[in-house]
CSV table of C-alpha atoms and ligand atoms in Angstrom, one decimal:
chain,number,residue,atom,x,y,z
A,725,UNK,CA,-168.3,133.1,-35.5
A,726,UNK,CA,-167.1,130.8,-38.0
A,727,UNK,CA,-167.7,131.3,-42.1
A,728,UNK,CA,-170.6,129.8,-43.5
A,729,UNK,CA,-173.0,129.9,-39.9
A,730,UNK,CA,-175.0,131.5,-39.1
A,731,UNK,CA,-176.5,132.6,-35.0
A,732,UNK,CA,-180.3,133.7,-35.7
A,733,UNK,CA,-182.8,132.0,-36.5
A,734,UNK,CA,-182.3,129.6,-39.7
A,735,UNK,CA,-181.4,129.5,-43.0
A,736,UNK,CA,-182.0,126.6,-45.2
A,737,UNK,CA,-178.9,124.9,-46.0
A,738,UNK,CA,-176.3,126.6,-43.7
A,739,UNK,CA,-175.6,125.7,-40.4
A,740,UNK,CA,-177.0,128.2,-37.0
A,741,UNK,CA,-175.7,127.7,-33.6
A,742,UNK,CA,-178.4,128.5,-30.3
A,743,UNK,CA,-178.0,128.5,-27.1
A,744,UNK,CA,-180.2,130.2,-25.5
A,745,UNK,CA,-183.2,127.9,-25.2
A,746,UNK,CA,-185.6,130.6,-25.9
A,747,UNK,CA,-184.5,131.2,-29.3
A,748,UNK,CA,-185.1,128.4,-30.2
A,749,UNK,CA,-187.6,126.8,-29.2
A,750,UNK,CA,-189.8,129.2,-31.7
A,751,UNK,CA,-188.2,128.1,-35.1
A,752,UNK,CA,-188.9,124.7,-35.0
A,753,UNK,CA,-192.3,125.4,-33.8
A,754,UNK,CA,-192.2,127.4,-36.5
A,755,UNK,CA,-190.2,124.7,-39.0
A,756,UNK,CA,-192.9,122.4,-38.0
A,757,UNK,CA,-195.6,124.2,-38.5
A,758,UNK,CA,-194.5,124.4,-42.0
A,759,UNK,CA,-194.9,121.3,-42.2
A,760,UNK,CA,-190.8,120.4,-41.5
A,761,UNK,CA,-190.1,116.6,-39.9
A,762,UNK,CA,-188.0,118.2,-36.6
A,763,UNK,CA,-185.4,115.1,-35.7
A,764,UNK,CA,-183.2,115.9,-32.1
A,765,UNK,CA,-179.6,113.9,-32.0
A,766,UNK,CA,-178.9,114.7,-28.6
A,767,UNK,CA,-174.8,115.0,-28.0
A,768,UNK,CA,-171.6,116.2,-25.6
A,769,UNK,CA,-170.4,116.8,-28.3
A,770,UNK,CA,-166.5,114.9,-29.7
A,771,UNK,CA,-168.2,114.7,-32.6
A,772,UNK,CA,-166.3,111.4,-34.1
A,773,UNK,CA,-167.6,109.0,-37.0
A,774,UNK,CA,-170.5,107.3,-34.8
A,775,UNK,CA,-171.8,110.5,-34.7
A,776,UNK,CA,-172.1,111.6,-38.1
A,777,UNK,CA,-173.3,107.8,-38.9
A,778,UNK,CA,-176.5,109.2,-36.3
A,779,UNK,CA,-176.9,112.0,-38.4
A,780,UNK,CA,-176.8,110.7,-41.3
A,781,UNK,CA,-179.4,108.1,-40.1
A,782,UNK,CA,-181.5,111.6,-38.9
A,783,UNK,CA,-181.4,112.8,-42.8
A,784,UNK,CA,-182.4,109.6,-44.5
A,785,UNK,CA,-186.1,109.7,-42.5
A,786,UNK,CA,-188.8,110.1,-44.7
A,787,UNK,CA,-190.3,113.3,-45.2
A,788,UNK,CA,-188.9,116.8,-45.5
A,789,UNK,CA,-186.1,116.5,-42.2
A,790,UNK,CA,-184.9,119.0,-39.9
A,791,UNK,CA,-181.7,117.6,-38.3
A,792,UNK,CA,-181.2,119.7,-35.1
A,793,UNK,CA,-178.3,118.8,-33.0
A,794,UNK,CA,-177.6,119.4,-29.6
A,795,UNK,CA,-174.4,119.9,-28.0
A,796,UNK,CA,-174.1,119.9,-24.2
A,797,UNK,CA,-172.0,118.7,-21.9
A,798,UNK,CA,-174.7,118.0,-18.7
A,799,UNK,CA,-173.1,118.2,-15.3
A,800,UNK,CA,-176.2,116.4,-14.4
A,801,UNK,CA,-174.7,112.6,-15.3
A,802,UNK,CA,-171.7,113.1,-14.0
A,803,UNK,CA,-171.2,111.3,-10.6
A,804,UNK,CA,-168.7,112.9,-8.4
A,805,UNK,CA,-165.0,112.1,-9.2
A,806,UNK,CA,-166.0,111.5,-12.8
A,807,UNK,CA,-164.7,112.4,-15.7
A,808,UNK,CA,-166.9,115.7,-16.3
A,809,UNK,CA,-163.9,118.7,-15.8
A,810,UNK,CA,-161.9,116.5,-19.4
A,811,UNK,CA,-164.8,115.5,-20.6
A,812,UNK,CA,-163.3,117.0,-24.6
A,813,UNK,CA,-165.2,120.3,-25.9
A,814,UNK,CA,-164.2,120.8,-29.1
A,815,UNK,CA,-167.3,123.2,-30.3
A,816,UNK,CA,-165.0,124.8,-34.0
A,817,UNK,CA,-164.4,121.0,-34.5
A,818,UNK,CA,-168.0,120.0,-33.8
A,819,UNK,CA,-169.5,122.6,-35.5
A,820,UNK,CA,-167.6,121.9,-38.8
A,821,UNK,CA,-168.4,117.6,-38.3
A,822,UNK,CA,-172.6,119.5,-38.8
A,823,UNK,CA,-171.6,121.4,-41.4
A,824,UNK,CA,-169.6,118.5,-43.4
A,825,UNK,CA,-173.1,116.7,-42.7
A,826,UNK,CA,-175.8,119.0,-43.5
A,827,UNK,CA,-177.0,119.4,-40.8
A,828,UNK,CA,-178.7,122.9,-40.0
A,829,UNK,CA,-179.7,123.6,-36.5
A,830,UNK,CA,-177.0,123.2,-33.5
A,831,UNK,CA,-178.7,123.7,-29.9
A,832,UNK,CA,-175.6,124.6,-27.7
A,833,UNK,CA,-176.6,125.4,-24.2
A,834,UNK,CA,-175.0,126.5,-21.5
A,835,UNK,CA,-175.2,124.9,-18.0
A,836,UNK,CA,-176.8,128.2,-17.0
A,837,UNK,CA,-179.9,128.1,-19.4
A,838,UNK,CA,-180.0,124.2,-18.9
A,839,UNK,CA,-180.1,124.3,-15.4
A,840,UNK,CA,-180.9,128.1,-14.4
A,841,UNK,CA,-180.8,128.4,-9.7
A,842,UNK,CA,-183.6,127.5,-8.3
A,843,UNK,CA,-184.2,124.3,-10.6
A,844,UNK,CA,-184.3,120.8,-8.6
A,845,UNK,CA,-187.2,119.0,-10.5
A,846,UNK,CA,-185.2,115.7,-11.8
A,847,UNK,CA,-186.5,112.4,-13.6
A,848,UNK,CA,-186.5,109.4,-12.0
A,849,UNK,CA,-185.1,106.7,-14.1
A,850,UNK,CA,-186.7,103.4,-11.9
A,851,UNK,CA,-185.2,100.6,-11.0
A,852,UNK,CA,-183.9,99.8,-14.3
A,853,UNK,CA,-181.6,103.7,-13.6
A,854,UNK,CA,-180.0,101.0,-10.9
A,855,UNK,CA,-178.9,98.4,-13.1
A,856,UNK,CA,-175.6,97.3,-15.2
A,857,UNK,CA,-174.1,101.2,-15.4
A,858,UNK,CA,-176.6,102.5,-12.8
A,859,UNK,CA,-174.7,100.4,-10.5
A,860,UNK,CA,-171.3,102.0,-11.0
A,861,UNK,CA,-172.8,105.3,-12.1
A,862,UNK,CA,-175.3,106.4,-9.2
A,863,UNK,CA,-177.3,108.5,-10.6
A,864,UNK,CA,-176.7,108.4,-13.9
A,865,UNK,CA,-179.5,108.4,-15.5
A,866,UNK,CA,-181.7,109.9,-14.2
A,867,UNK,CA,-180.0,113.3,-14.4
A,868,UNK,CA,-180.0,111.9,-18.2
A,869,UNK,CA,-183.1,111.5,-18.4
A,870,UNK,CA,-183.6,114.4,-17.2
A,871,UNK,CA,-181.9,116.2,-19.4
A,872,UNK,CA,-183.4,114.3,-22.9
A,873,UNK,CA,-186.5,115.2,-21.4
A,874,UNK,CA,-185.8,119.3,-21.1
A,875,UNK,CA,-184.4,119.2,-24.4
A,876,UNK,CA,-187.2,117.3,-25.8
A,877,UNK,CA,-189.3,119.3,-24.8
A,878,UNK,CA,-187.3,122.5,-26.1
A,879,UNK,CA,-186.5,121.3,-29.7
A,880,UNK,CA,-190.2,119.7,-30.2
A,881,UNK,CA,-188.6,117.1,-32.4
A,882,UNK,CA,-191.1,114.8,-34.6
A,883,UNK,CA,-188.2,111.6,-34.1
A,884,UNK,CA,-185.1,112.0,-31.4
A,885,UNK,CA,-181.9,109.2,-32.6
A,886,UNK,CA,-179.9,107.8,-30.2
A,887,UNK,CA,-177.3,105.4,-30.5
A,888,UNK,CA,-177.2,101.2,-30.0
A,889,UNK,CA,-173.6,101.7,-27.8
A,890,UNK,CA,-175.6,103.2,-24.6
A,891,UNK,CA,-177.9,100.9,-25.3
A,892,UNK,CA,-179.3,101.2,-21.7
A,893,UNK,CA,-179.7,104.8,-22.0
A,894,UNK,CA,-182.1,104.5,-25.9
A,895,UNK,CA,-183.8,101.7,-23.5
A,896,UNK,CA,-185.0,104.4,-20.4
A,897,UNK,CA,-185.2,106.9,-22.8
A,898,UNK,CA,-187.9,104.6,-24.8
A,899,UNK,CA,-189.4,104.0,-21.5
A,900,UNK,CA,-189.9,107.0,-20.7
A,901,UNK,CA,-191.0,108.3,-23.7
A,902,UNK,CA,-193.6,105.7,-23.4
A,903,UNK,CA,-193.8,106.2,-20.0
A,904,UNK,CA,-194.6,110.2,-20.3
A,905,UNK,CA,-196.9,110.6,-23.1
A,906,UNK,CA,-194.1,112.5,-25.2
A,907,UNK,CA,-195.2,112.5,-28.1
A,908,UNK,CA,-192.4,111.5,-30.4
A,909,UNK,CA,-190.8,108.6,-32.2
A,910,UNK,CA,-187.1,107.6,-30.8
A,911,UNK,CA,-185.0,105.9,-33.1
A,912,UNK,CA,-182.3,104.0,-32.2
A,913,UNK,CA,-179.4,103.6,-34.5
A,914,UNK,CA,-176.2,100.3,-34.6
A,915,UNK,CA,-173.3,101.1,-33.3
A,916,UNK,CA,-170.8,102.4,-34.7
A,917,UNK,CA,-166.8,100.5,-34.7
A,918,UNK,CA,-163.4,100.8,-35.6
A,919,UNK,CA,-162.0,97.6,-37.8
A,920,UNK,CA,-160.8,95.5,-34.2
A,921,UNK,CA,-164.6,95.9,-34.2
A,922,UNK,CA,-164.0,98.1,-30.7
A,923,UNK,CA,-167.7,100.8,-30.6
A,924,UNK,CA,-166.3,104.6,-31.1
A,925,UNK,CA,-167.1,106.2,-27.9
A,926,UNK,CA,-165.1,109.9,-27.0
A,927,UNK,CA,-164.3,108.4,-24.1
A,928,UNK,CA,-161.5,106.2,-26.4
A,929,UNK,CA,-159.7,109.2,-26.7
A,930,UNK,CA,-158.3,108.5,-23.2
A,931,UNK,CA,-156.8,105.6,-24.3
A,932,UNK,CA,-153.3,105.3,-25.0
A,933,UNK,CA,-151.8,103.5,-27.4
A,934,UNK,CA,-151.4,99.9,-25.3
A,935,UNK,CA,-155.1,100.7,-23.5
A,936,UNK,CA,-156.5,100.9,-26.9
A,937,UNK,CA,-155.5,97.6,-28.2
A,938,UNK,CA,-156.1,95.2,-25.3
A,939,UNK,CA,-159.6,97.7,-25.0
A,940,UNK,CA,-160.5,95.4,-28.4
A,941,UNK,CA,-161.4,92.5,-26.2
A,942,UNK,CA,-164.2,94.1,-25.1
A,943,UNK,CA,-165.6,93.4,-28.5
A,944,UNK,CA,-163.5,90.5,-29.7
A,945,UNK,CA,-165.6,88.7,-26.3
A,946,UNK,CA,-169.0,89.9,-27.4
A,947,UNK,CA,-168.5,88.1,-30.8
A,948,UNK,CA,-167.0,84.5,-29.0
A,949,UNK,CA,-170.5,85.0,-26.9
A,950,UNK,CA,-172.5,85.7,-29.6
A,951,UNK,CA,-171.1,83.1,-31.5
A,952,UNK,CA,-172.2,80.2,-29.4
A,953,UNK,CA,-175.7,81.7,-28.8
A,954,UNK,CA,-177.5,78.4,-30.4
A,955,UNK,CA,-175.9,76.6,-27.2
A,956,UNK,CA,-177.6,78.6,-25.0
A,957,UNK,CA,-176.6,81.2,-22.1
A,958,UNK,CA,-174.2,79.7,-19.9
A,959,UNK,CA,-172.3,78.9,-23.3
A,960,UNK,CA,-172.6,82.1,-24.3
A,961,UNK,CA,-170.9,83.5,-21.4
A,962,UNK,CA,-168.1,81.4,-20.5
A,963,UNK,CA,-167.4,81.8,-24.4
A,964,UNK,CA,-167.4,85.7,-23.7
A,965,UNK,CA,-165.9,85.2,-20.5
A,966,UNK,CA,-163.3,83.5,-21.1
A,967,UNK,CA,-162.0,86.0,-24.3
A,968,UNK,CA,-162.1,88.5,-21.4
A,969,UNK,CA,-159.9,86.5,-18.8
A,970,UNK,CA,-157.4,87.1,-21.8
A,971,UNK,CA,-156.3,90.4,-20.9
A,972,UNK,CA,-155.7,90.6,-18.1
A,973,UNK,CA,-155.5,95.1,-17.8
A,974,UNK,CA,-159.1,94.7,-18.9
A,975,UNK,CA,-161.1,95.0,-14.9
A,976,UNK,CA,-164.5,94.0,-16.0
A,977,UNK,CA,-167.3,95.2,-14.3
A,978,UNK,CA,-170.2,93.9,-15.5
A,979,UNK,CA,-171.0,90.4,-18.2
A,980,UNK,CA,-174.8,90.1,-18.7
A,981,UNK,CA,-177.1,88.7,-20.7
A,982,UNK,CA,-180.8,90.1,-20.8
A,983,UNK,CA,-183.9,90.5,-23.2
A,984,UNK,CA,-184.1,93.2,-25.3
A,985,UNK,CA,-185.9,95.6,-23.1
A,986,UNK,CA,-182.5,94.8,-20.6
A,987,UNK,CA,-184.8,91.8,-19.0
A,988,UNK,CA,-183.7,89.1,-17.7
A,989,UNK,CA,-182.9,86.8,-20.6
A,990,UNK,CA,-185.1,85.1,-22.5
A,991,UNK,CA,-184.8,81.0,-23.3
A,992,UNK,CA,-185.1,82.0,-26.8
A,993,UNK,CA,-185.5,85.5,-29.3
A,994,UNK,CA,-184.0,88.1,-28.7
A,995,UNK,CA,-181.8,89.4,-26.7
A,996,UNK,CA,-178.9,91.8,-25.7
A,997,UNK,CA,-175.0,90.9,-24.4
A,998,UNK,CA,-173.4,93.4,-22.3
A,999,UNK,CA,-170.4,94.7,-20.6
A,1000,UNK,CA,-168.7,96.8,-19.3
A,1001,UNK,CA,-165.0,97.3,-18.1
A,1002,UNK,CA,-162.2,99.9,-16.7
A,1003,UNK,CA,-158.5,99.6,-18.9
A,1004,UNK,CA,-156.8,102.3,-16.9
A,1005,UNK,CA,-158.5,105.0,-15.0
A,1006,UNK,CA,-161.0,104.4,-18.6
A,1007,UNK,CA,-164.7,103.1,-18.4
A,1008,UNK,CA,-165.9,101.4,-21.1
A,1009,UNK,CA,-169.3,99.6,-22.8
A,1010,UNK,CA,-170.6,97.9,-25.2
A,1011,UNK,CA,-173.3,95.9,-26.5
A,1012,UNK,CA,-174.7,93.3,-28.6
A,1013,UNK,CA,-177.4,91.9,-29.8
A,1014,UNK,CA,-178.0,87.7,-29.3
A,1015,UNK,CA,-180.9,85.3,-30.9
A,1016,UNK,CA,-181.9,82.5,-29.3
B,2030,LIG,O1,-175.6,109.8,-25.0
B,2030,LIG,C1,-175.4,110.9,-25.0
B,2030,LIG,O2,-173.9,111.6,-25.2
B,2030,LIG,C2,-175.5,111.8,-23.9
B,2030,LIG,O3,-175.9,110.7,-22.2
B,2030,LIG,C3,-176.7,112.5,-24.1
B,2030,LIG,C4,-178.0,111.6,-24.9
B,2030,LIG,C5,-177.0,113.3,-24.9
B,2030,LIG,C6,-177.3,113.6,-22.6
B,2030,LIG,O4,-176.3,113.9,-22.8
């Protein structure tokens, strides 16, 4: 155990780490009973500035907030051949980030805690789960929603915070919470970007310097698209496509314009421009709001 941490219960102003659902659940329940507001920040670890922003956002929510960060690389949301084994797991660094950001509780379950033998029930994301990211990553969103549902049940938060960087994930979580009557509020936090506009992601660590330079084209394409939104859908997509074409080593998977709930793009109002591309063996995604 590192200094400044406790592994039992809850100690105000100190980081407490739990790995067993049955030990964490009564702690958050008691805190809620005492009038504290539990805010969950679900992560897969490898915490970066984007996650720090989620935590800061959580701490700014009005009320007597107890931020709870979960760190769990969820095997259910990785398809065969994806990066489950090489996904970074720097737990001690992550705990240090949580300590620096004033997190009270961290939940770090093992796979056997979340999916004990015989655990077979899954959440089905529905048709949107097979589109965009779901078309390339079969079963990804069913696995993601299943673990999020479990985390929500274990932690019992008043609020859960998700980044807009994974906009389809955020949309599907909101939908699950609405459709299945989960009693909490979902908050989306705008994407944190590098100086060149590139969205922060744990997977950026896989890129070598040349790939990292080339990957900057994703955010440039989104900016190019939104800058001509007054001229309509076709112009938005053409401008973004033109920018993407300037980096032939970036293999575009999709570039799509949708409405804010990821239905068909509206003639006017709020939309979302989304892109996914492969740079070497790394799959990257990004999105921005666009107004018509
Ligand atoms: O966005 C992530 O890191 C994961 O998809 C989440 C929400 C923690 C579920 O595993």
